[in-house]
Every structure is written in C-alpha cells, then in structure tokens.
C-alpha cells in the first residue's frame, strides 16, 4: 500500500487552460492522497506566489489540487533566466515544486469531527426501502451500518457546501439512479456508488436519498467561511426522529419538511 510520502514523490503537473495548473498525486480516492492535497493547500495559503488567485482540492479524475493564477503577474515576478520558462505556467510550476520539497504532511486523524443529525426513510429518505432491498438488508440495518461508519470529506464541490465523502461501507455501495431527479430537497443525505453525499440546497441529482438533515450546510451570510464542512473533516451521522428533525430545523432556521 502506497503511503502519503509515495504519492507526494510522484506528483505530476497538468495545465488547465491558460490560467490554472493541476497538481495530481494519483488517480485513486485515498486518505493518503488527501494528506498530500491538504498539505499543499495549507502551504499555498501560507506562502502564496505572485499572481495566485485561489486553489481548490479536486476529487475525480486526477486527485490533487488545482491552482488558479494570473499569468502576467506570475511572469513579472519570475526569477527564471530562460524566457521560455518564464511564462506563467512554468513560473507557477517552479514555485509549487519548491513547496513540495519542503512540505509537511499532517495526519487526517487530527481533523475536526462534525456530527450530523439525520431523519431516515419516509418522506425524508424515499429511496431507503429500495436501497435496503437491493442489498438484502432491512431499512434498520442500513441505518445502523450507515451511522456506524466514519466518513472523510475529500472536497467541497458540485454545489456550494456539497461534501464528497469517502468511508461508505462496501455493503451499502449502490449505483446512482438511472433517471436523476430534477429536484432534490435541501439537506438530503444520499448514496451514489461508493460515495456518501449531502445536498446543501435544492438541486437536481442522481444519488439515492436515504434521509435528510435539518442542518444548514451552506450559510452565505458568513462570507469568510460559508460552508460547515471542509476538505479533511471527519463526519459522523446519527439518527433523529421526525419530531427532533423539526425542532432542529426551527433552531437552524431551515424549512421544515412538509
């Protein structure tokens, strides 16, 4: 099994248009690769290079970090003596390679644990019964297995605050629905393939809906940190009744389930 150090050494670089660079550590979903992406994200924020705009963790395809930058600003500050190599992409790649040489890997076990209440089944999770039947389980067994697992947030994407989570037990891995729904209620807790997810706002989607959380995962009024979950966070789900769901909804200011 490859370690985070192994993945770090095999980092590769890929242009994404003319204003972005992707640093890839591999093509598998792994907690060890997440350690690499988290460490690089931290270093880029601590030691930003001239022209950097933002960086974001990526989850599908090549797993790594995509860095967006202003090429003109990056070239102006480049110390390269080779004019060809002083273009924005090369200047940014040189900076990232320097960061990777001295990067410090941290343990994901030290990341925050976010506990999320979920009301399972019924109008809150319309696919729970069918999903249970596919796996020859009862709905109660699905809930037990789902809530006993530990989940790891690999990235936030698709929609603001939407967590892509690994850690779903293999016994619950379920293909996405053949026909996606045009509207999925905000807060829906779902399974798609080997991934677990939560829809932070009403949107289309093809995951299997097994429950719903009353928590507001996306809070745009908090401009500095509008998402509750972040890459590297650990998540634990726990079951609540419909009455408890409604009580939490009122405290959160969320729209109760009708």
PDB file of C-alpha atoms in Angstrom:
ATOM      1  CA  UNK A   1       0.000   0.000   0.000  1.00  0.00           C
ATOM      2  CA  UNK A   2       1.395   3.375  -1.004  1.00  0.00           C
ATOM      3  CA  UNK A   3       1.985   5.995   1.650  1.00  0.00           C
ATOM      4  CA  UNK A   4       1.410   9.740   1.508  1.00  0.00           C
ATOM      5  CA  UNK A   5       5.151  10.168   1.014  1.00  0.00           C
ATOM      6  CA  UNK A   6       4.986   7.879  -2.038  1.00  0.00           C
ATOM      7  CA  UNK A   7       2.164   9.877  -3.588  1.00  0.00           C
ATOM      8  CA  UNK A   8       3.979  13.117  -2.847  1.00  0.00           C
ATOM      9  CA  UNK A   9       7.056  11.960  -4.766  1.00  0.00           C
ATOM     10  CA  UNK A  10       5.028  11.017  -7.844  1.00  0.00           C
ATOM     11  CA  UNK A  11       3.257  14.372  -8.146  1.00  0.00           C
ATOM     12  CA  UNK A  12       2.580  15.370 -11.748  1.00  0.00           C
ATOM     13  CA  UNK A  13       1.598  18.703 -13.290  1.00  0.00           C
ATOM     14  CA  UNK A  14      -1.101  19.430 -15.849  1.00  0.00           C
ATOM     15  CA  UNK A  15      -2.210  22.726 -17.430  1.00  0.00           C
ATOM     16  CA  UNK A  16      -5.899  23.574 -17.110  1.00  0.00           C
ATOM     17  CA  UNK A  17      -6.404  26.204 -19.775  1.00  0.00           C
ATOM     18  CA  UNK A  18      -4.064  29.198 -19.693  1.00  0.00           C
ATOM     19  CA  UNK A  19      -4.712  30.309 -16.123  1.00  0.00           C
ATOM     20  CA  UNK A  20      -4.678  27.169 -13.974  1.00  0.00           C
ATOM     21  CA  UNK A  21      -2.331  24.351 -13.006  1.00  0.00           C
ATOM     22  CA  UNK A  22      -3.399  20.991 -11.587  1.00  0.00           C
ATOM     23  CA  UNK A  23      -1.048  19.138  -9.261  1.00  0.00           C
ATOM     24  CA  UNK A  24      -2.017  15.454  -9.325  1.00  0.00           C
ATOM     25  CA  UNK A  25      -0.931  12.908  -6.724  1.00  0.00           C
ATOM     26  CA  UNK A  26      -2.677   9.903  -8.274  1.00  0.00           C
ATOM     27  CA  UNK A  27      -5.922   8.633  -9.764  1.00  0.00           C
ATOM     28  CA  UNK A  28      -7.418   6.876  -6.742  1.00  0.00           C
ATOM     29  CA  UNK A  29      -9.518   8.124  -3.838  1.00  0.00           C
ATOM     30  CA  UNK A  30      -7.270   7.667  -0.826  1.00  0.00           C
ATOM     31  CA  UNK A  31      -6.868   9.226   2.637  1.00  0.00           C
ATOM     32  CA  UNK A  32      -3.121   9.276   1.968  1.00  0.00           C
ATOM     33  CA  UNK A  33      -3.604  11.399  -1.146  1.00  0.00           C
ATOM     34  CA  UNK A  34      -5.896  13.674   0.860  1.00  0.00           C
ATOM     35  CA  UNK A  35      -2.977  14.240   3.240  1.00  0.00           C
ATOM     36  CA  UNK A  36      -0.956  15.449   0.238  1.00  0.00           C
ATOM     37  CA  UNK A  37      -3.650  17.756  -1.107  1.00  0.00           C
ATOM     38  CA  UNK A  38      -4.384  19.185   2.351  1.00  0.00           C
ATOM     39  CA  UNK A  39      -0.692  19.868   2.989  1.00  0.00           C
ATOM     40  CA  UNK A  40      -0.233  21.587  -0.369  1.00  0.00           C
ATOM     41  CA  UNK A  41      -3.356  23.709   0.120  1.00  0.00           C
ATOM     42  CA  UNK A  42      -2.019  24.778   3.513  1.00  0.00           C
ATOM     43  CA  UNK A  43       1.392  25.681   2.092  1.00  0.00           C
ATOM     44  CA  UNK A  44      -0.101  27.662  -0.799  1.00  0.00           C
ATOM     45  CA  UNK A  45      -2.106  29.738   1.654  1.00  0.00           C
ATOM     46  CA  UNK A  46       0.897  30.246   3.927  1.00  0.00           C
ATOM     47  CA  UNK A  47       3.305  31.007   1.082  1.00  0.00           C
ATOM     48  CA  UNK A  48       1.278  32.424  -1.830  1.00  0.00           C
ATOM     49  CA  UNK A  49       3.179  33.201  -5.017  1.00  0.00           C
ATOM     50  CA  UNK A  50       2.713  36.388  -7.068  1.00  0.00           C
ATOM     51  CA  UNK A  51      -0.407  36.118  -9.197  1.00  0.00           C
ATOM     52  CA  UNK A  52      -2.162  33.327  -7.303  1.00  0.00           C
ATOM     53  CA  UNK A  53      -5.938  33.759  -7.249  1.00  0.00           C
ATOM     54  CA  UNK A  54      -7.188  30.656  -5.458  1.00  0.00           C
ATOM     55  CA  UNK A  55      -6.609  26.927  -5.063  1.00  0.00           C
ATOM     56  CA  UNK A  56      -9.094  24.109  -4.703  1.00  0.00           C
ATOM     57  CA  UNK A  57      -8.904  20.388  -3.992  1.00  0.00           C
ATOM     58  CA  UNK A  58     -10.095  18.056  -6.761  1.00  0.00           C
ATOM     59  CA  UNK A  59     -11.707  14.668  -6.283  1.00  0.00           C
ATOM     60  CA  UNK A  60     -12.451  12.949  -9.570  1.00  0.00           C
ATOM     61  CA  UNK A  61     -10.137  12.016 -12.414  1.00  0.00           C
ATOM     62  CA  UNK A  62      -6.749  13.080 -11.110  1.00  0.00           C
ATOM     63  CA  UNK A  63      -6.880  13.651  -7.377  1.00  0.00           C
ATOM     64  CA  UNK A  64      -4.932  16.694  -6.309  1.00  0.00           C
ATOM     65  CA  UNK A  65      -5.048  20.490  -6.221  1.00  0.00           C
ATOM     66  CA  UNK A  66      -5.983  22.957  -8.954  1.00  0.00           C
ATOM     67  CA  UNK A  67      -4.308  26.363  -8.698  1.00  0.00           C
ATOM     68  CA  UNK A  68      -5.756  29.385 -10.467  1.00  0.00           C
ATOM     69  CA  UNK A  69      -3.425  32.305 -11.205  1.00  0.00           C
ATOM     70  CA  UNK A  70      -2.828  35.487 -13.192  1.00  0.00           C
ATOM     71  CA  UNK A  71      -0.124  34.559 -15.758  1.00  0.00           C
ATOM     72  CA  UNK A  72       1.068  38.135 -16.254  1.00  0.00           C
ATOM     73  CA  UNK A  73       1.640  38.641 -12.524  1.00  0.00           C
ATOM     74  CA  UNK A  74       3.400  35.272 -12.192  1.00  0.00           C
ATOM     75  CA  UNK A  75       5.750  36.049 -15.102  1.00  0.00           C
ATOM     76  CA  UNK A  76       6.618  39.533 -13.839  1.00  0.00           C
ATOM     77  CA  UNK A  77       7.955  38.109 -10.598  1.00  0.00           C
ATOM     78  CA  UNK A  78       9.642  35.021 -12.087  1.00  0.00           C
ATOM     79  CA  UNK A  79      13.372  34.648 -11.394  1.00  0.00           C
ATOM     80  CA  UNK A  80      13.886  32.282 -14.322  1.00  0.00           C
ATOM     81  CA  UNK A  81      16.558  33.371 -16.806  1.00  0.00           C
ATOM     82  CA  UNK A  82      15.069  31.302 -19.621  1.00  0.00           C
ATOM     83  CA  UNK A  83      12.421  33.382 -21.388  1.00  0.00           C
ATOM     84  CA  UNK A  84      10.520  30.269 -22.490  1.00  0.00           C
ATOM     85  CA  UNK A  85      10.407  29.009 -18.916  1.00  0.00           C
ATOM     86  CA  UNK A  86       9.374  32.355 -17.514  1.00  0.00           C
ATOM     87  CA  UNK A  87       5.838  32.038 -18.817  1.00  0.00           C
ATOM     88  CA  UNK A  88       3.140  31.969 -16.186  1.00  0.00           C
ATOM     89  CA  UNK A  89       2.609  28.199 -16.169  1.00  0.00           C
ATOM     90  CA  UNK A  90       6.302  27.402 -15.764  1.00  0.00           C
ATOM     91  CA  UNK A  91       6.768  30.069 -13.095  1.00  0.00           C
ATOM     92  CA  UNK A  92       3.854  28.676 -11.088  1.00  0.00           C
ATOM     93  CA  UNK A  93       5.054  25.090 -11.524  1.00  0.00           C
ATOM     94  CA  UNK A  94       8.550  26.049 -10.293  1.00  0.00           C
ATOM     95  CA  UNK A  95       7.047  27.632  -7.199  1.00  0.00           C
ATOM     96  CA  UNK A  96       4.886  24.603  -6.445  1.00  0.00           C
ATOM     97  CA  UNK A  97       7.811  22.209  -6.911  1.00  0.00           C
ATOM     98  CA  UNK A  98       9.763  24.212  -4.341  1.00  0.00           C
ATOM     99  CA  UNK A  99       6.869  23.985  -1.888  1.00  0.00           C
ATOM    100  CA  UNK A 100       6.574  20.230  -2.396  1.00  0.00           C
ATOM    101  CA  UNK A 101      10.244  19.701  -1.489  1.00  0.00           C
ATOM    102  CA  UNK A 102       9.686  21.106   1.999  1.00  0.00           C
ATOM    103  CA  UNK A 103       6.068  20.190   2.578  1.00  0.00           C
ATOM    104  CA  UNK A 104       4.994  18.816   5.968  1.00  0.00           C
ATOM    105  CA  UNK A 105       2.350  16.076   5.933  1.00  0.00           C
ATOM    106  CA  UNK A 106      -0.245  16.114   8.686  1.00  0.00           C
ATOM    107  CA  UNK A 107      -2.461  13.295   9.946  1.00  0.00           C
ATOM    108  CA  UNK A 108      -6.132  13.434   8.942  1.00  0.00           C
ATOM    109  CA  UNK A 109      -6.963  11.803  12.260  1.00  0.00           C
ATOM    110  CA  UNK A 110      -6.478  15.215  13.879  1.00  0.00           C
ATOM    111  CA  UNK A 111      -9.127  16.848  11.674  1.00  0.00           C
ATOM    112  CA  UNK A 112     -12.432  18.030  13.210  1.00  0.00           C
ATOM    113  CA  UNK A 113     -15.302  15.565  13.621  1.00  0.00           C
ATOM    114  CA  UNK A 114     -18.657  17.021  12.582  1.00  0.00           C
ATOM    115  CA  UNK A 115     -21.753  15.227  13.886  1.00  0.00           C
ATOM    116  CA  UNK A 116     -24.760  15.427  11.591  1.00  0.00           C
ATOM    117  CA  UNK A 117     -28.328  14.507  12.617  1.00  0.00           C
ATOM    118  CA  UNK A 118     -30.407  12.652  10.018  1.00  0.00           C
ATOM    119  CA  UNK A 119     -34.050  11.644   9.873  1.00  0.00           C
ATOM    120  CA  UNK A 120     -34.030   8.458   7.805  1.00  0.00           C
ATOM    121  CA  UNK A 121     -36.665   7.000   5.497  1.00  0.00           C
ATOM    122  CA  UNK A 122     -40.218   8.002   4.690  1.00  0.00           C
ATOM    123  CA  UNK A 123     -40.647  11.431   3.116  1.00  0.00           C
ATOM    124  CA  UNK A 124     -37.135  12.309   4.263  1.00  0.00           C
ATOM    125  CA  UNK A 125     -35.445   9.338   2.548  1.00  0.00           C
ATOM    126  CA  UNK A 126     -37.695   7.969  -0.228  1.00  0.00           C
ATOM    127  CA  UNK A 127     -35.060   5.534  -1.561  1.00  0.00           C
ATOM    128  CA  UNK A 128     -34.187   3.878   1.741  1.00  0.00           C
ATOM    129  CA  UNK A 129     -36.515   0.886   1.380  1.00  0.00           C
ATOM    130  CA  UNK A 130     -35.476   0.119  -2.211  1.00  0.00           C
ATOM    131  CA  UNK A 131     -31.793   0.503  -1.380  1.00  0.00           C
ATOM    132  CA  UNK A 132     -32.162  -1.856   1.573  1.00  0.00           C
ATOM    133  CA  UNK A 133     -33.904  -4.429  -0.616  1.00  0.00           C
ATOM    134  CA  UNK A 134     -31.106  -4.274  -3.207  1.00  0.00           C
ATOM    135  CA  UNK A 135     -28.628  -5.284  -0.520  1.00  0.00           C
ATOM    136  CA  UNK A 136     -30.930  -7.838   1.157  1.00  0.00           C
ATOM    137  CA  UNK A 137     -31.000  -5.720   4.297  1.00  0.00           C
ATOM    138  CA  UNK A 138     -33.744  -4.154   6.360  1.00  0.00           C
ATOM    139  CA  UNK A 139     -34.004  -0.349   6.453  1.00  0.00           C
ATOM    140  CA  UNK A 140     -32.977  -0.515  10.110  1.00  0.00           C
ATOM    141  CA  UNK A 141     -29.812  -2.417   9.188  1.00  0.00           C
ATOM    142  CA  UNK A 142     -28.940   0.165   6.520  1.00  0.00           C
ATOM    143  CA  UNK A 143     -29.336   2.953   9.083  1.00  0.00           C
ATOM    144  CA  UNK A 144     -27.191   1.115  11.610  1.00  0.00           C
ATOM    145  CA  UNK A 145     -24.392   0.403   9.108  1.00  0.00           C
ATOM    146  CA  UNK A 146     -24.529   3.952   7.740  1.00  0.00           C
ATOM    147  CA  UNK A 147     -24.347   5.633  11.136  1.00  0.00           C
ATOM    148  CA  UNK A 148     -21.607   3.347  12.475  1.00  0.00           C
ATOM    149  CA  UNK A 149     -19.214   4.330   9.688  1.00  0.00           C
ATOM    150  CA  UNK A 150     -16.672   7.155   9.788  1.00  0.00           C
ATOM    151  CA  UNK A 151     -16.670   9.451   6.762  1.00  0.00           C
ATOM    152  CA  UNK A 152     -13.936  11.685   5.403  1.00  0.00           C
ATOM    153  CA  UNK A 153     -14.636  14.832   3.361  1.00  0.00           C
ATOM    154  CA  UNK A 154     -12.372  14.833   0.308  1.00  0.00           C
ATOM    155  CA  UNK A 155     -13.602  18.052  -1.274  1.00  0.00           C
ATOM    156  CA  UNK A 156     -16.434  20.553  -1.444  1.00  0.00           C
ATOM    157  CA  UNK A 157     -17.947  20.970  -4.901  1.00  0.00           C
ATOM    158  CA  UNK A 158     -20.809  20.450  -7.352  1.00  0.00           C
ATOM    159  CA  UNK A 159     -22.827  22.962  -5.324  1.00  0.00           C
ATOM    160  CA  UNK A 160     -21.740  25.336  -2.527  1.00  0.00           C
ATOM    161  CA  UNK A 161     -21.217  23.280   0.621  1.00  0.00           C
ATOM    162  CA  UNK A 162     -21.693  19.876  -1.060  1.00  0.00           C
ATOM    163  CA  UNK A 163     -19.281  17.356   0.533  1.00  0.00           C
ATOM    164  CA  UNK A 164     -17.772  14.492  -1.447  1.00  0.00           C
ATOM    165  CA  UNK A 165     -17.231  11.867   1.256  1.00  0.00           C
ATOM    166  CA  UNK A 166     -15.374   8.588   1.346  1.00  0.00           C
ATOM    167  CA  UNK A 167     -15.794   5.927   4.007  1.00  0.00           C
ATOM    168  CA  UNK A 168     -19.104   4.437   2.886  1.00  0.00           C
ATOM    169  CA  UNK A 169     -19.169   0.728   3.837  1.00  0.00           C
ATOM    170  CA  UNK A 170     -18.922  -1.538   0.788  1.00  0.00           C
ATOM    171  CA  UNK A 171     -22.154  -3.265   1.790  1.00  0.00           C
ATOM    172  CA  UNK A 172     -24.043  -0.036   1.090  1.00  0.00           C
ATOM    173  CA  UNK A 173     -22.374   0.957  -2.185  1.00  0.00           C
ATOM    174  CA  UNK A 174     -25.228   1.494  -4.660  1.00  0.00           C
ATOM    175  CA  UNK A 175     -25.226   2.714  -8.277  1.00  0.00           C
ATOM    176  CA  UNK A 176     -26.745   6.100  -8.937  1.00  0.00           C
ATOM    177  CA  UNK A 177     -30.333   6.175 -10.095  1.00  0.00           C
ATOM    178  CA  UNK A 178     -30.827   5.519 -13.821  1.00  0.00           C
ATOM    179  CA  UNK A 179     -33.011   8.618 -14.034  1.00  0.00           C
ATOM    180  CA  UNK A 180     -31.787  11.568 -11.924  1.00  0.00           C
ATOM    181  CA  UNK A 181     -34.329  13.667 -10.068  1.00  0.00           C
ATOM    182  CA  UNK A 182     -34.868  17.203 -11.288  1.00  0.00           C
ATOM    183  CA  UNK A 183     -35.381  18.419  -7.720  1.00  0.00           C
ATOM    184  CA  UNK A 184     -33.761  17.033  -4.573  1.00  0.00           C
ATOM    185  CA  UNK A 185     -34.739  18.687  -1.280  1.00  0.00           C
ATOM    186  CA  UNK A 186     -32.131  20.658   0.635  1.00  0.00           C
ATOM    187  CA  UNK A 187     -30.401  18.616   3.311  1.00  0.00           C
ATOM    188  CA  UNK A 188     -30.936  15.251   1.600  1.00  0.00           C
ATOM    189  CA  UNK A 189     -28.445  12.606   2.722  1.00  0.00           C
ATOM    190  CA  UNK A 190     -27.596  10.249  -0.107  1.00  0.00           C
ATOM    191  CA  UNK A 191     -25.557   7.373  -1.513  1.00  0.00           C
ATOM    192  CA  UNK A 192     -24.134   7.244  -5.045  1.00  0.00           C
ATOM    193  CA  UNK A 193     -21.748   4.442  -5.947  1.00  0.00           C
ATOM    194  CA  UNK A 194     -19.121   4.243  -3.205  1.00  0.00           C
ATOM    195  CA  UNK A 195     -19.708   7.846  -2.144  1.00  0.00           C
ATOM    196  CA  UNK A 196     -21.817   9.473   0.531  1.00  0.00           C
ATOM    197  CA  UNK A 197     -23.122  12.982  -0.003  1.00  0.00           C
ATOM    198  CA  UNK A 198     -25.373  15.697   1.374  1.00  0.00           C
ATOM    199  CA  UNK A 199     -27.268  18.147  -0.823  1.00  0.00           C
ATOM    200  CA  UNK A 200     -26.863  21.552   0.886  1.00  0.00           C
ATOM    201  CA  UNK A 201     -29.516  23.193  -1.279  1.00  0.00           C
ATOM    202  CA  UNK A 202     -32.356  22.181  -3.570  1.00  0.00           C
ATOM    203  CA  UNK A 203     -30.865  20.900  -6.820  1.00  0.00           C
ATOM    204  CA  UNK A 204     -31.023  18.114  -9.416  1.00  0.00           C
ATOM    205  CA  UNK A 205     -29.161  14.903  -8.653  1.00  0.00           C
ATOM    206  CA  UNK A 206     -28.911  11.171  -9.201  1.00  0.00           C
ATOM    207  CA  UNK A 207     -27.925   9.849  -5.778  1.00  0.00           C
ATOM    208  CA  UNK A 208     -30.179   7.550  -3.728  1.00  0.00           C
ATOM    209  CA  UNK A 209     -31.896   9.514  -0.966  1.00  0.00           C
ATOM    210  CA  UNK A 210     -31.944   7.729   2.385  1.00  0.00           C
ATOM    211  CA  UNK A 211     -32.575  10.612   4.800  1.00  0.00           C
ATOM    212  CA  UNK A 212     -32.382  14.324   5.433  1.00  0.00           C
ATOM    213  CA  UNK A 213     -30.514  16.566   7.824  1.00  0.00           C
ATOM    214  CA  UNK A 214     -32.000  19.783   9.227  1.00  0.00           C
ATOM    215  CA  UNK A 215     -28.570  21.417   9.444  1.00  0.00           C
ATOM    216  CA  UNK A 216     -27.789  24.346   7.159  1.00  0.00           C
ATOM    217  CA  UNK A 217     -24.529  23.277   5.495  1.00  0.00           C
ATOM    218  CA  UNK A 218     -24.212  26.402   3.361  1.00  0.00           C
ATOM    219  CA  UNK A 219     -24.502  29.774   5.094  1.00  0.00           C
ATOM    220  CA  UNK A 220     -23.800  32.534   2.559  1.00  0.00           C
ATOM    221  CA  UNK A 221     -24.213  35.246   5.190  1.00  0.00           C
ATOM    222  CA  UNK A 222     -20.886  34.083   6.635  1.00  0.00           C
ATOM    223  CA  UNK A 223     -18.713  35.444   3.844  1.00  0.00           C
ATOM    224  CA  UNK A 224     -15.384  34.341   5.367  1.00  0.00           C
ATOM    225  CA  UNK A 225     -16.414  30.700   5.863  1.00  0.00           C
ATOM    226  CA  UNK A 226     -19.845  29.927   4.358  1.00  0.00           C
ATOM    227  CA  UNK A 227     -19.599  26.109   4.446  1.00  0.00           C
ATOM    228  CA  UNK A 228     -19.963  23.974   7.567  1.00  0.00           C
ATOM    229  CA  UNK A 229     -17.856  21.128   6.154  1.00  0.00           C
ATOM    230  CA  UNK A 230     -14.356  21.389   4.707  1.00  0.00           C
ATOM    231  CA  UNK A 231     -11.895  19.106   2.980  1.00  0.00           C
ATOM    232  CA  UNK A 232     -10.266  16.864   5.587  1.00  0.00           C
ATOM    233  CA  UNK A 233     -13.163  16.960   8.065  1.00  0.00           C
ATOM    234  CA  UNK A 234     -14.468  13.729   9.549  1.00  0.00           C
ATOM    235  CA  UNK A 235     -18.235  13.184   9.639  1.00  0.00           C
ATOM    236  CA  UNK A 236     -20.393  11.021  11.889  1.00  0.00           C
ATOM    237  CA  UNK A 237     -24.119  10.682  11.202  1.00  0.00           C
ATOM    238  CA  UNK A 238     -26.678   9.939  13.894  1.00  0.00           C
ATOM    239  CA  UNK A 239     -30.372   9.174  13.575  1.00  0.00           C
ATOM    240  CA  UNK A 240     -33.095  11.511  14.879  1.00  0.00           C
ATOM    241  CA  UNK A 241     -36.868  11.242  14.898  1.00  0.00           C
ATOM    242  CA  UNK A 242     -39.175  13.385  12.797  1.00  0.00           C
ATOM    243  CA  UNK A 243     -40.002  15.429  15.901  1.00  0.00           C
ATOM    244  CA  UNK A 244     -36.318  16.022  16.636  1.00  0.00           C
ATOM    245  CA  UNK A 245     -35.780  16.966  13.000  1.00  0.00           C
ATOM    246  CA  UNK A 246     -38.477  19.627  13.235  1.00  0.00           C
ATOM    247  CA  UNK A 247     -37.016  21.012  16.473  1.00  0.00           C
ATOM    248  CA  UNK A 248     -33.531  21.334  14.986  1.00  0.00           C
ATOM    249  CA  UNK A 249     -34.991  22.848  11.800  1.00  0.00           C
ATOM    250  CA  UNK A 250     -36.595  25.632  13.800  1.00  0.00           C
ATOM    251  CA  UNK A 251     -33.337  26.388  15.598  1.00  0.00           C
ATOM    252  CA  UNK A 252     -31.406  26.368  12.332  1.00  0.00           C
ATOM    253  CA  UNK A 253     -33.951  28.482  10.524  1.00  0.00           C
ATOM    254  CA  UNK A 254     -34.351  25.752   7.927  1.00  0.00           C
ATOM    255  CA  UNK A 255     -37.586  24.998   6.106  1.00  0.00           C
ATOM    256  CA  UNK A 256     -39.335  22.084   7.913  1.00  0.00           C
ATOM    257  CA  UNK A 257     -40.279  19.043   5.885  1.00  0.00           C
ATOM    258  CA  UNK A 258     -43.903  19.179   4.742  1.00  0.00           C
TER     259      UNK A 258
END
